XYZ file of C-alpha atoms in Angstrom:
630
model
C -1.685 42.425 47.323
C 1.936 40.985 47.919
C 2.503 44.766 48.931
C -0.203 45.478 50.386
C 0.322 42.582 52.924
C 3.758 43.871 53.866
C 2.030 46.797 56.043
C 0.714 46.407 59.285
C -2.560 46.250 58.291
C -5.106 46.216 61.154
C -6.633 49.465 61.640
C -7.914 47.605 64.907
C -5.913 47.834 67.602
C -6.455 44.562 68.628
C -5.512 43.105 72.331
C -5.090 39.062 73.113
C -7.596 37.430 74.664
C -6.513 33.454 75.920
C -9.215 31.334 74.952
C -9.248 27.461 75.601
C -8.639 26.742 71.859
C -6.766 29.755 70.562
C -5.427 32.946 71.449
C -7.805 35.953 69.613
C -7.750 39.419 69.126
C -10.426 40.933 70.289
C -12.320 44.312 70.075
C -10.750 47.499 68.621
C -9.959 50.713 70.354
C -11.672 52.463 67.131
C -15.313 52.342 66.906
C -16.555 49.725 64.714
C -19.228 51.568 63.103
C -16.207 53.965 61.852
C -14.519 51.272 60.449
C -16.893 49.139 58.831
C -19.081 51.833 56.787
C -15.565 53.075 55.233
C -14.348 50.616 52.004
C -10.828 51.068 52.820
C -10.672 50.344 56.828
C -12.992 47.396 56.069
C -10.946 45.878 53.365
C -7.751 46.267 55.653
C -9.571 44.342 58.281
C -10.822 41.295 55.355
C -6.690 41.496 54.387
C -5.872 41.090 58.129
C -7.744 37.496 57.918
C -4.727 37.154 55.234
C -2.001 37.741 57.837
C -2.976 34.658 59.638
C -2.391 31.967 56.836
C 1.398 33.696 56.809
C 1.762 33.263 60.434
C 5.227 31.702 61.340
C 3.901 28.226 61.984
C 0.433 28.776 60.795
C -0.618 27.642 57.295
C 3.257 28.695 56.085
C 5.209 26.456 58.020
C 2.774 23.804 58.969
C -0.220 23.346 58.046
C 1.005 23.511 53.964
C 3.914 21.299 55.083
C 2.318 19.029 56.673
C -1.371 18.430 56.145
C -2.148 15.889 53.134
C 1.471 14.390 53.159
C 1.736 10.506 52.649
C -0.492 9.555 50.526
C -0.852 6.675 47.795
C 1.402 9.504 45.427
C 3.271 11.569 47.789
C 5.347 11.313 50.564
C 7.936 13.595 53.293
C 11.512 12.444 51.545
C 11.815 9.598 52.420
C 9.751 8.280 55.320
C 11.053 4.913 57.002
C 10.337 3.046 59.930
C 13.089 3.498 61.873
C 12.131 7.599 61.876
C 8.283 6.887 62.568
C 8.928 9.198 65.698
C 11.004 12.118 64.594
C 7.755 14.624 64.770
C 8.034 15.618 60.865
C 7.745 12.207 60.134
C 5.087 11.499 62.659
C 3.252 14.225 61.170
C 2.321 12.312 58.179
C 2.502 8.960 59.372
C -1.063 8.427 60.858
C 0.708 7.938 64.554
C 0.587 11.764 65.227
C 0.775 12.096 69.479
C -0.666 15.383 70.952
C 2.802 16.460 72.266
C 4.341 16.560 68.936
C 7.012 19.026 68.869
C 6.310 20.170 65.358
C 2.817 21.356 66.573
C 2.450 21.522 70.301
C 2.749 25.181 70.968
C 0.333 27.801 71.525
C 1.121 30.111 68.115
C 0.578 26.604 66.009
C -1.104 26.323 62.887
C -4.617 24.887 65.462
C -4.036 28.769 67.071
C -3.790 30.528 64.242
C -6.204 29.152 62.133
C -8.712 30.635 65.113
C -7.065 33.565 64.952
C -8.192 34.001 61.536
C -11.614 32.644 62.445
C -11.846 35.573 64.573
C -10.607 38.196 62.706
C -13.434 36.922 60.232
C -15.901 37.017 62.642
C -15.327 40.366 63.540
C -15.448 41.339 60.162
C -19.065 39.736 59.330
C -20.515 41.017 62.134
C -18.967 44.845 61.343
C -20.262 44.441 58.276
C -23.522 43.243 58.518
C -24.172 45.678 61.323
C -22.144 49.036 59.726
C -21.362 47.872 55.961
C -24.821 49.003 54.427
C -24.242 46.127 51.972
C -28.072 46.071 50.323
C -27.160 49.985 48.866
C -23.172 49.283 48.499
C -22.131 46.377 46.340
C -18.262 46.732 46.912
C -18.990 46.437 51.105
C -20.887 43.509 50.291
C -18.409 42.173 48.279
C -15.765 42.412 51.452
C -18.692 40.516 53.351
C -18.889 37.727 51.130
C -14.811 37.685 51.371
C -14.712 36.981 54.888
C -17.293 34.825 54.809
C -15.458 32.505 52.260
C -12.444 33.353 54.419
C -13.830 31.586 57.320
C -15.053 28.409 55.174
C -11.390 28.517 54.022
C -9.963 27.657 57.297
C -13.067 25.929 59.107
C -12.350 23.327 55.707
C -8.961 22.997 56.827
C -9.540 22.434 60.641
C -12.253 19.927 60.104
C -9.990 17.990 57.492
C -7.051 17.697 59.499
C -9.138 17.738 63.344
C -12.282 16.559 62.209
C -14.704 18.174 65.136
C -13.546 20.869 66.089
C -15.028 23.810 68.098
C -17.043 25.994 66.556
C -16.770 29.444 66.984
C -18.948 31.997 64.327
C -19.532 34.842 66.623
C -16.986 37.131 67.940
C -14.818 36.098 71.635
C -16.292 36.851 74.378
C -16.321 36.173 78.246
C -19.139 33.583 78.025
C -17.856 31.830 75.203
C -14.368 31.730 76.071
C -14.121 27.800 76.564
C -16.209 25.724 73.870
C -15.987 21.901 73.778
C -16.084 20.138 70.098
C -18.667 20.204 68.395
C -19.821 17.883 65.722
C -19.043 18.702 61.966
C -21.895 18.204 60.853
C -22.963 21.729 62.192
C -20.099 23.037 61.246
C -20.329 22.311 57.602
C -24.604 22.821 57.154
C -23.435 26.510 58.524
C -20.073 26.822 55.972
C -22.520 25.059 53.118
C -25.365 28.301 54.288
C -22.635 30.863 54.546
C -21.006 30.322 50.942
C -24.743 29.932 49.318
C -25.104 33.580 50.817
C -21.560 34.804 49.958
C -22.226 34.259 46.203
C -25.002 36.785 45.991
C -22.430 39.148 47.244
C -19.105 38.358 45.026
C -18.128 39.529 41.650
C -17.289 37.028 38.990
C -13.612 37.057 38.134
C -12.625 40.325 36.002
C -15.991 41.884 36.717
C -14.910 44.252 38.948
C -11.521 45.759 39.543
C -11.608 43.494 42.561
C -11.788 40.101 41.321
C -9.358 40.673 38.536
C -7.037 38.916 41.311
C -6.816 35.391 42.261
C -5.626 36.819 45.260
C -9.127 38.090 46.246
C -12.288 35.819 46.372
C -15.099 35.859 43.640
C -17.705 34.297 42.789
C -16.255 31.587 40.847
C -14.054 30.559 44.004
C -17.110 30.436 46.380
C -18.779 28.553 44.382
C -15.820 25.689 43.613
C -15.428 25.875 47.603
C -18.941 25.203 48.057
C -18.798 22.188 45.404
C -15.609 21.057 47.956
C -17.118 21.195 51.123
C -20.084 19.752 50.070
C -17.847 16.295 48.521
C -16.444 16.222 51.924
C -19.768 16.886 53.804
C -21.212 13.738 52.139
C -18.020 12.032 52.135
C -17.094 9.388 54.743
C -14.414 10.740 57.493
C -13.250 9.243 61.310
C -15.896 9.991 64.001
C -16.103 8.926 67.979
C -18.366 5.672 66.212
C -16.275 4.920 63.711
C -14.998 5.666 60.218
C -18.350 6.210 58.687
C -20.369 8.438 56.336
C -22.646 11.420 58.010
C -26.101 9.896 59.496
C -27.277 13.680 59.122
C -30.155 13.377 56.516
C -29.291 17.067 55.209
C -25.971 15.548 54.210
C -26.804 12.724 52.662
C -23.936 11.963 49.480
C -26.805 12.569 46.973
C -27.763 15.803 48.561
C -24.305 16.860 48.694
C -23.595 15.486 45.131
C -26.181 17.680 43.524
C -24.740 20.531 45.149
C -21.297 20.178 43.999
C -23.057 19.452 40.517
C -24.994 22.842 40.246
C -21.840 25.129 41.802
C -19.454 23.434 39.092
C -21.687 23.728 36.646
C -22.343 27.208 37.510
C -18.333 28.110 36.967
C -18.397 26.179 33.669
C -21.351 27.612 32.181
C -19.983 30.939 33.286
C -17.162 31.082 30.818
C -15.217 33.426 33.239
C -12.472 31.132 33.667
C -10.282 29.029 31.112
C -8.021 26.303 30.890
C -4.334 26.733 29.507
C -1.681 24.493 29.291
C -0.897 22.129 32.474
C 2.640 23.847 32.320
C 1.333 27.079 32.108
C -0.960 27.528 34.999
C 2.417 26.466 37.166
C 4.665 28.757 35.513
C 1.862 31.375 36.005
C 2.217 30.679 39.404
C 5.944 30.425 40.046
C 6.016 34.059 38.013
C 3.656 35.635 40.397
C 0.831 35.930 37.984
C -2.310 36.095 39.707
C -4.605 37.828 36.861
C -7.989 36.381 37.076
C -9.643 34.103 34.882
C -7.114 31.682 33.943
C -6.854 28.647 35.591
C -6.249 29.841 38.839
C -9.566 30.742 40.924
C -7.718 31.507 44.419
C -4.461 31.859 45.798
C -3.442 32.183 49.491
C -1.372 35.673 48.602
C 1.892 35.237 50.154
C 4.841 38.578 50.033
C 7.745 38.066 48.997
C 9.471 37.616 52.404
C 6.783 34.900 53.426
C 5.622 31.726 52.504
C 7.625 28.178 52.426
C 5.811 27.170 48.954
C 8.980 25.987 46.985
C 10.521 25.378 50.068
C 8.681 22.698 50.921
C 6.914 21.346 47.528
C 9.925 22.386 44.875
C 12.676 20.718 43.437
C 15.655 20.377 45.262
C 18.707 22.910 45.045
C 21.573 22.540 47.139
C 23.306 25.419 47.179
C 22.555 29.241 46.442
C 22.707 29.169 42.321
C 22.130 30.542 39.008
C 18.172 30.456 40.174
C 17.822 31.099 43.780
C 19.809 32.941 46.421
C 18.167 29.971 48.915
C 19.726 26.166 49.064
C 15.778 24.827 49.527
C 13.417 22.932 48.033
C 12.262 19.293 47.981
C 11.018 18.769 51.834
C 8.112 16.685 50.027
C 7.968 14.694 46.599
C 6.365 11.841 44.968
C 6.461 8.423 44.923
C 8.097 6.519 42.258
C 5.766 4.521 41.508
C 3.574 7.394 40.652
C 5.922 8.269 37.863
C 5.738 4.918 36.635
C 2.186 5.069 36.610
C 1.713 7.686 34.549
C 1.167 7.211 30.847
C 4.524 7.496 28.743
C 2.780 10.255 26.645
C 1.106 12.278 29.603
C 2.162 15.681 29.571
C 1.729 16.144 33.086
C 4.574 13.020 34.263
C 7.932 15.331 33.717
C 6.215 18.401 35.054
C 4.664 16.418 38.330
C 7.778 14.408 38.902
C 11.673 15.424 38.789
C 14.425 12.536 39.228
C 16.855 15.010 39.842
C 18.440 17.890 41.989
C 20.544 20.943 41.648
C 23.997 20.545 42.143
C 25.983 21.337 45.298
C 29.314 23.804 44.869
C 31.325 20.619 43.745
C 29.189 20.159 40.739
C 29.390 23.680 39.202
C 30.424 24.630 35.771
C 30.995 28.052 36.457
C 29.813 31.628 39.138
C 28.090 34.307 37.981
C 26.849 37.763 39.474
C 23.344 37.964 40.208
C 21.977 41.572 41.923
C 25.747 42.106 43.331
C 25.557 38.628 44.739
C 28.201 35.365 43.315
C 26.544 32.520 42.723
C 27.699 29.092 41.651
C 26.445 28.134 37.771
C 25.288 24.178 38.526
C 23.551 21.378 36.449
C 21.074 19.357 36.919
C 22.119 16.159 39.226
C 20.584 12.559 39.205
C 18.808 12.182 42.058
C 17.370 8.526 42.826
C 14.138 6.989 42.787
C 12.979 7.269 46.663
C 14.414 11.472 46.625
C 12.595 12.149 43.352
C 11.042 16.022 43.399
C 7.819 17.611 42.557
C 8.389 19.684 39.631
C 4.914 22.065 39.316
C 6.730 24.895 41.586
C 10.054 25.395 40.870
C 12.476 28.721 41.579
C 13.855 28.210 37.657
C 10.345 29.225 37.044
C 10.731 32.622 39.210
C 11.363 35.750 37.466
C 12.404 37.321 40.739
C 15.287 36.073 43.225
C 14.060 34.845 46.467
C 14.378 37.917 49.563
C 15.087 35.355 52.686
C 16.599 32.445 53.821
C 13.222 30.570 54.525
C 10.647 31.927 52.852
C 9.482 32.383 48.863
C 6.280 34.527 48.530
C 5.126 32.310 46.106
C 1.791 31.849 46.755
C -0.221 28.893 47.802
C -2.920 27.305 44.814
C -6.217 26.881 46.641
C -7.968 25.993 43.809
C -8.005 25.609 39.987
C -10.462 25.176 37.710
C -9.479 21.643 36.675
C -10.709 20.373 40.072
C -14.151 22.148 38.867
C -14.106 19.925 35.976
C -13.281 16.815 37.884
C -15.864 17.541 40.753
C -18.497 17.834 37.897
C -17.617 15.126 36.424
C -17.251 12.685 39.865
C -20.650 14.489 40.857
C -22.425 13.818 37.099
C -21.286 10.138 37.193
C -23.273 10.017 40.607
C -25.963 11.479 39.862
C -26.767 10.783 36.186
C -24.264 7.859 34.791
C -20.908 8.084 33.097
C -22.101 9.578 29.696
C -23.356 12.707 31.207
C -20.567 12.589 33.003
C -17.383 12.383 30.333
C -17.649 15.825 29.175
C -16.080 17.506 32.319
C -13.175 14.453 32.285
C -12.770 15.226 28.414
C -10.850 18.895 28.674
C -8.612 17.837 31.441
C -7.461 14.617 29.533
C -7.754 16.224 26.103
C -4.746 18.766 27.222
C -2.719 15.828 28.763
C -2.625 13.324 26.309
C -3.022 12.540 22.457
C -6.545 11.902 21.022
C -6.262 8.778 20.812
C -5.329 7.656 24.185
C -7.889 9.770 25.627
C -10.394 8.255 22.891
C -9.569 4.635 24.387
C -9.977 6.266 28.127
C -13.446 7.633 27.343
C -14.103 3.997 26.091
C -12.980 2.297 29.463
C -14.453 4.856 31.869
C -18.073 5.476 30.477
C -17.917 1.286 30.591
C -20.338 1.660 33.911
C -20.303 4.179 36.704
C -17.698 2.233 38.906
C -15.518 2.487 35.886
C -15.654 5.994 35.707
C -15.367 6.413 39.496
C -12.279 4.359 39.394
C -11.051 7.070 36.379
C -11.813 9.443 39.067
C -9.704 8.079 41.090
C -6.792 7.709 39.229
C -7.045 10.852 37.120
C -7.475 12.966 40.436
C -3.839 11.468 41.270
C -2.219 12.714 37.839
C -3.630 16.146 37.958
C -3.488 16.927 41.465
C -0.148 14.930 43.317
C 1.643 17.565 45.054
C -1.037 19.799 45.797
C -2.419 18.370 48.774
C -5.438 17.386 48.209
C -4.916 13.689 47.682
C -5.366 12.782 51.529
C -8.952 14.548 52.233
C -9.996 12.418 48.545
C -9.189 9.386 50.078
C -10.444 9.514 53.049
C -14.007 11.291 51.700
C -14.153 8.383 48.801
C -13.654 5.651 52.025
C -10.750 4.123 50.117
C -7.850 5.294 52.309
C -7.173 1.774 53.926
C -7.281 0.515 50.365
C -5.451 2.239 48.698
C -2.411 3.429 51.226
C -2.464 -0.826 51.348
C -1.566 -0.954 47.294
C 0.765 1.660 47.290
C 3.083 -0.147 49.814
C 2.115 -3.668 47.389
C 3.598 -1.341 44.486
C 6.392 0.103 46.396
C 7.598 -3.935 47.170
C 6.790 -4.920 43.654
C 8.801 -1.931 42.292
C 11.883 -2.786 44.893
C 12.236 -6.083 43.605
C 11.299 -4.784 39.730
C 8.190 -6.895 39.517
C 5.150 -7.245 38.493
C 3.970 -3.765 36.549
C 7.568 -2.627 37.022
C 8.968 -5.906 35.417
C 9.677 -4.190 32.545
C 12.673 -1.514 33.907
C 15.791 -1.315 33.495
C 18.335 -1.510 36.742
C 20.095 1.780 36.030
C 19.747 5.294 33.908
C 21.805 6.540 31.225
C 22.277 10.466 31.830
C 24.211 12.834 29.752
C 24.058 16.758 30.080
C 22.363 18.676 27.486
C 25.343 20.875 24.850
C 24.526 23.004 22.243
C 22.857 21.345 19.126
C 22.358 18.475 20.568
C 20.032 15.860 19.082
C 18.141 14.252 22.218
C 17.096 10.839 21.555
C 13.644 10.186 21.338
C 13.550 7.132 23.744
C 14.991 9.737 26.263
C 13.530 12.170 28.715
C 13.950 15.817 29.784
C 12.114 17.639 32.488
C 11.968 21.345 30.905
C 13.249 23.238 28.098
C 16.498 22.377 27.447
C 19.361 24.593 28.133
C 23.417 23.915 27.484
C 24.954 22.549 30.637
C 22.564 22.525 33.336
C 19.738 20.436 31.680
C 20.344 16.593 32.321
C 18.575 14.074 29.084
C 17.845 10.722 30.988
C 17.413 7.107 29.487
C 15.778 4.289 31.352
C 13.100 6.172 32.806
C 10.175 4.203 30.755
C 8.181 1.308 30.342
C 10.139 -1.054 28.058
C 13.556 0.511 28.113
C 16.950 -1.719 28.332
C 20.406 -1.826 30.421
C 21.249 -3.159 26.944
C 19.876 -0.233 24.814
C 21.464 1.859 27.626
C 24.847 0.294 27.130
C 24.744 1.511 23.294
C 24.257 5.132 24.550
C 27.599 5.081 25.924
C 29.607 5.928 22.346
C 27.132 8.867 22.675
C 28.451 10.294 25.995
C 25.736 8.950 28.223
C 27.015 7.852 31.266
C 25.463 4.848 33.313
C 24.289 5.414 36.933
C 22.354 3.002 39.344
C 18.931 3.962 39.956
C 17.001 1.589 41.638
C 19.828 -0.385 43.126
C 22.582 0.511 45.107
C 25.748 -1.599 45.737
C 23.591 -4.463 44.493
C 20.708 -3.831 46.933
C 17.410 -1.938 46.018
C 16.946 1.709 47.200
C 13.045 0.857 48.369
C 13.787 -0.579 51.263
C 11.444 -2.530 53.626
C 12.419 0.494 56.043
C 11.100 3.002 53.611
C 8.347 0.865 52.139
C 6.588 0.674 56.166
C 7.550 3.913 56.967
C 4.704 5.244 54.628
C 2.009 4.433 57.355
C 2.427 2.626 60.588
C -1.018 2.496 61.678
C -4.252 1.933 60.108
C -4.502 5.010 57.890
C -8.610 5.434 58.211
C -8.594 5.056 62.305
C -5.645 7.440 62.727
C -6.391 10.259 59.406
C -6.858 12.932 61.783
C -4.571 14.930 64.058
C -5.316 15.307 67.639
C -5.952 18.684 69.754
C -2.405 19.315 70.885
C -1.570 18.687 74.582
C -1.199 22.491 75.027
C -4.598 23.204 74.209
C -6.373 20.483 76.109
C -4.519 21.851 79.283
C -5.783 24.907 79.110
C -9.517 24.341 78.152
C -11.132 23.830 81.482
C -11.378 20.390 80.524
C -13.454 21.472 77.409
C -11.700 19.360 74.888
C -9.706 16.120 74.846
C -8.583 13.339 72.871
C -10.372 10.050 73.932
C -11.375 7.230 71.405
C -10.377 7.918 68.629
C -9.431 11.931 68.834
C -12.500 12.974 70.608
C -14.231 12.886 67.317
C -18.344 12.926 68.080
C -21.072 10.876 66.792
C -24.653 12.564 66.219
């Protein structure tokens, strides 16, 4: 598909039509019934739904950015006070104005995402009119795409926009200008849509297809429909308040059952398996998109589009041995989630890098790569408050990147370890933590030894808040840097809470108390050579390879400046990590910089000016975003 989505791939010749909310394509100049009862136009019209998530600021370069971003585990490096209204940072601050200069144009991600809504509509109602899909199984395959398609990005807009106009049939003069309308509606009809797209999708690998996590099956529908139904139930900010849905339809038991039978459903199906935590990110990185793995859908990105690993992967400063492109690292973790992760949990050095590439100064050597010089550099100590995520990294790539910007690597929708953990949040709900522990079991049992997830099962099946509050925290270790920390929060009704401890943490860490009493003030680094024994007390962050890889001390619970200092006769060098020049690094600028608002009363974005000007006073943003009631 990466191929495929280089063409120019509307067979309609589409025109613009200005609408209040977005600007559409409309109508082709070829007759629909020609182009819907043919497989091939039809599919080129579901990939054209495609070419809106790659949009220049559309999902690539804003929405993916900047949806999700400060959280109780991730943050834009480094937020701080002083920069609460630079418009990246405001972005992900919960202070987000409607003229934000990030977002307040009329090709945004708001625009585009209706753009795609369109191009979906179309599509259904080609298809459903022209598609024959009760004698033709592949056409009604394509019709349960684009419905799935449209869930996709109606998700999105009511997660970051809350209510949002809603717009399921095709642009025309007497619907041009549409006022909000109340999610509510908008999810009972997403919730109907994907119950009808799954009698129309494949399973992964049962048809030529769906042996693509580029293209929707059955098993993604489904593990949407679980989604959307956790948020439906879930509590979110309306014109009343921060509340759950008063919608008896909705109700979180009604909703939990669903997202009980869907996950179930994939399980039970076999048709997708777990790996290694590594390997369904080096799958991903290598452009791997073979269905059933891990993987269940990918936003397909080419290789000239898509700011993936520029914005989520570790940092390289200059053009090197792995990448023609000086990117990476616009977003990372905290520190403290590193801290927080168990010493033995194989997912800590994959989910969180404490250090960079090097910059021209630092290299050890050039090399030719593809008729291009690049600089050989190591791996460089980074510090605690600049600290990477490491699941998407270019040293993972097997190709070089073809722009300045962009990677093609494509976006992770979903992954069937989110299946397990919605079963498992839904099961605790519905029927008590022992039901419940089976779907937490394979995620944990691949993280950590036996017997640590032995003593887990132990604390978690203790009562159903127990096993909520493993929920919680295991949702963190699997999922930071994938964005989907924010909508948890906020559809769990913790968000206040918990933004609240992670500054408590972040002040505790800066003045290394409390849980983080037990740290040592600096790290002991030396670079990895050739036969090297690396200590066990020490960490490394992938294979290692001679000269680039750094082996770090002082990273864990319960190591020593004085253990440290013994390291030197080894050819470990000492380096400050949480202090610098005698003063900590987490600094009271950084620390309220995470939020300056109240996170649960400011967790949406508004409508951007641009739009509310030209809605014939359709939408606006009073209260608290315009968001309705009933």
């Amino acid at each position: 598909m990466k191929n495929f989505l280089k063409l120019s791939i509307l067979s309609l010749s589409f025109v613009g039509l200005a609408s209040c909310d977005m600007d559409a394509p409309s109508i082709s100049s070829l007759d629909e019934s020609s182009v819907f009862s043919v497989y091939s136009l039809a599919e080129a019209e579901i990939m054209s739904i495609h070419v809106s998530f790659g949009e220049t600021n559309s999902y690539r370069g804003r929405y993916l950015p900047y949806y999700g971003i400060n959280t109780d585990v991730e943050w834009i490096i480094t937020p701080t006070l002083e920069k609460r209204l630079e418009d990246k940072y405001a972005l992900a601050n919960y202070d987000t104005p409607p003229g934000n200069g990030q977002m307040n144009s009329d090709n945004n991600a708001y625009a585009k995402f209706y753009e795609g809504i369109e191009r979906a509509n179309l599509a259904i109602q080609g298809l459903r009119q022209y598609g024959n899909i009760e004698s033709k199984p592949e056409m009604a395959q394509l019709l349960g795409e684009a419905l799935t398609l449209r869930a996709v990005i109606y998700n999105d807009l009511v997660k970051a926009w809350g209510d949002v106009p809603a717009r399921f049939e095709p642009n025309n003069p007497d619907n041009l200008y549409k006022p909000r309308c109340n999610r509510d509606i908008i999810y009972k009809q997403l919730l109907a849509d994907l119950k009808e797209a799954e009698g129309y999708c494949y399973w992964p690998n049962e048809n030529t297809i769906t042996r693509s996590t580029e293209r929707v099956s059955k098993a993604f529908v489904k593990g949407l429909r679980a989604r959307l139904a956790l948020y439906a139930g879930g509590y979110g900010l309306r014109g009343d308040g921060y509340r759950l849905s008063k919608d008896p339809e909705l109700a979180p038991e009604k909703m939990y059952q669903i997202a009980k039978e869907e996950c179930l459903d994939i399980l039970n199906s076999g048709r997708n398996t777990l790996g290694s935590f590594k390997e369904n990110f080096d799958n991903l990185c290598k452009d791997i998109t073979t269905a059933g793995k891990e993987s269940l859908w990918e936003i397909p990105f080419s290789e000239g589009r898509g700011r993936v690993l520029y914005t989520w992967g570790v940092r390289h400063q200059v053009a090197d041995q792995y990448t023609y492109q000086p990117r990476g690292g616009v977003n990372g973790p905290l520190p403290t989630l590193f801290y927080d992760f168990d010493v033995d949990d194989a997912r800590r050095n994959i989910t969180c890098v404490p250090y960079r590439w090097g910059a021209k100064g630092d290299a050890i050597g050039n090399t030719s790569k593809e008729g291009k010089d690049v600089a050989i550099v190591p791996q460089v100590l980074s510090t605690p408050i600049a600290m990477y995520f490491g699941k998407l990294r270019y040293e993972w790539m097997n190709r070089y990147v073809t722009s300045t910007n962009d990677d093609g690597i494509n976006w992770q929708y979903m992954r069937l370890a989110d299946v397990y953990l919605m079963a498992a949040e839904a099961i605790n709900q519905l029927d008590g933590p022992a039901a419940a522990w089976p779907y937490m079991k394979p995620v944990l049992d691949r993280a950590l030894p036996a017997a640590k997830v032995s003593a887990l099962q132990a604390k978690y099946t203790a009562s159903k808040d127990a096993f909520f509050k493993g929920i919680v925290d295991q949702r963190a270790f699997e999922f930071a840097g994938e964005a989907l920390r924010k909508a948890d929060l906020v559809r769990w009704g913790i968000i206040d809470e918990k933004m609240a401890e992670a500054k408590a943490k972040l002040k505790r860490m800066s003045e290394l108390s409390g849980e983080y009493g037990d740290l040592p003030e600096k790290v002991y680094i030396k670079t990895y050579e050739k036969g090297m024994t690396i200590p066990a007390t020490a960490s490394v962050f992938d294979t290692p390879v001679e000269g680039e890889t750094l082996i770090i001390y002082g990273l864990n619970h319960g190591d020593t400046d004085d253990a440290g200092k013994d390291m030197k006769d080894d050819g470990f060098e000492s380096k400050g990590w949480f202090l610098s020049d005698g003063a900590s690094r987490i600094t009271s600028d950084v620390i309220e910089g995470l939020y300056v608002v109240q996170p649960s009363t400011h967790c949406l974005w508004p409508i951007w000016q641009i739009f509310i000007d030209t809605s014939n006073n359709m939408l606006n943003n009073d209260g608290n975003y315009g968001q309705l009631s009933d």
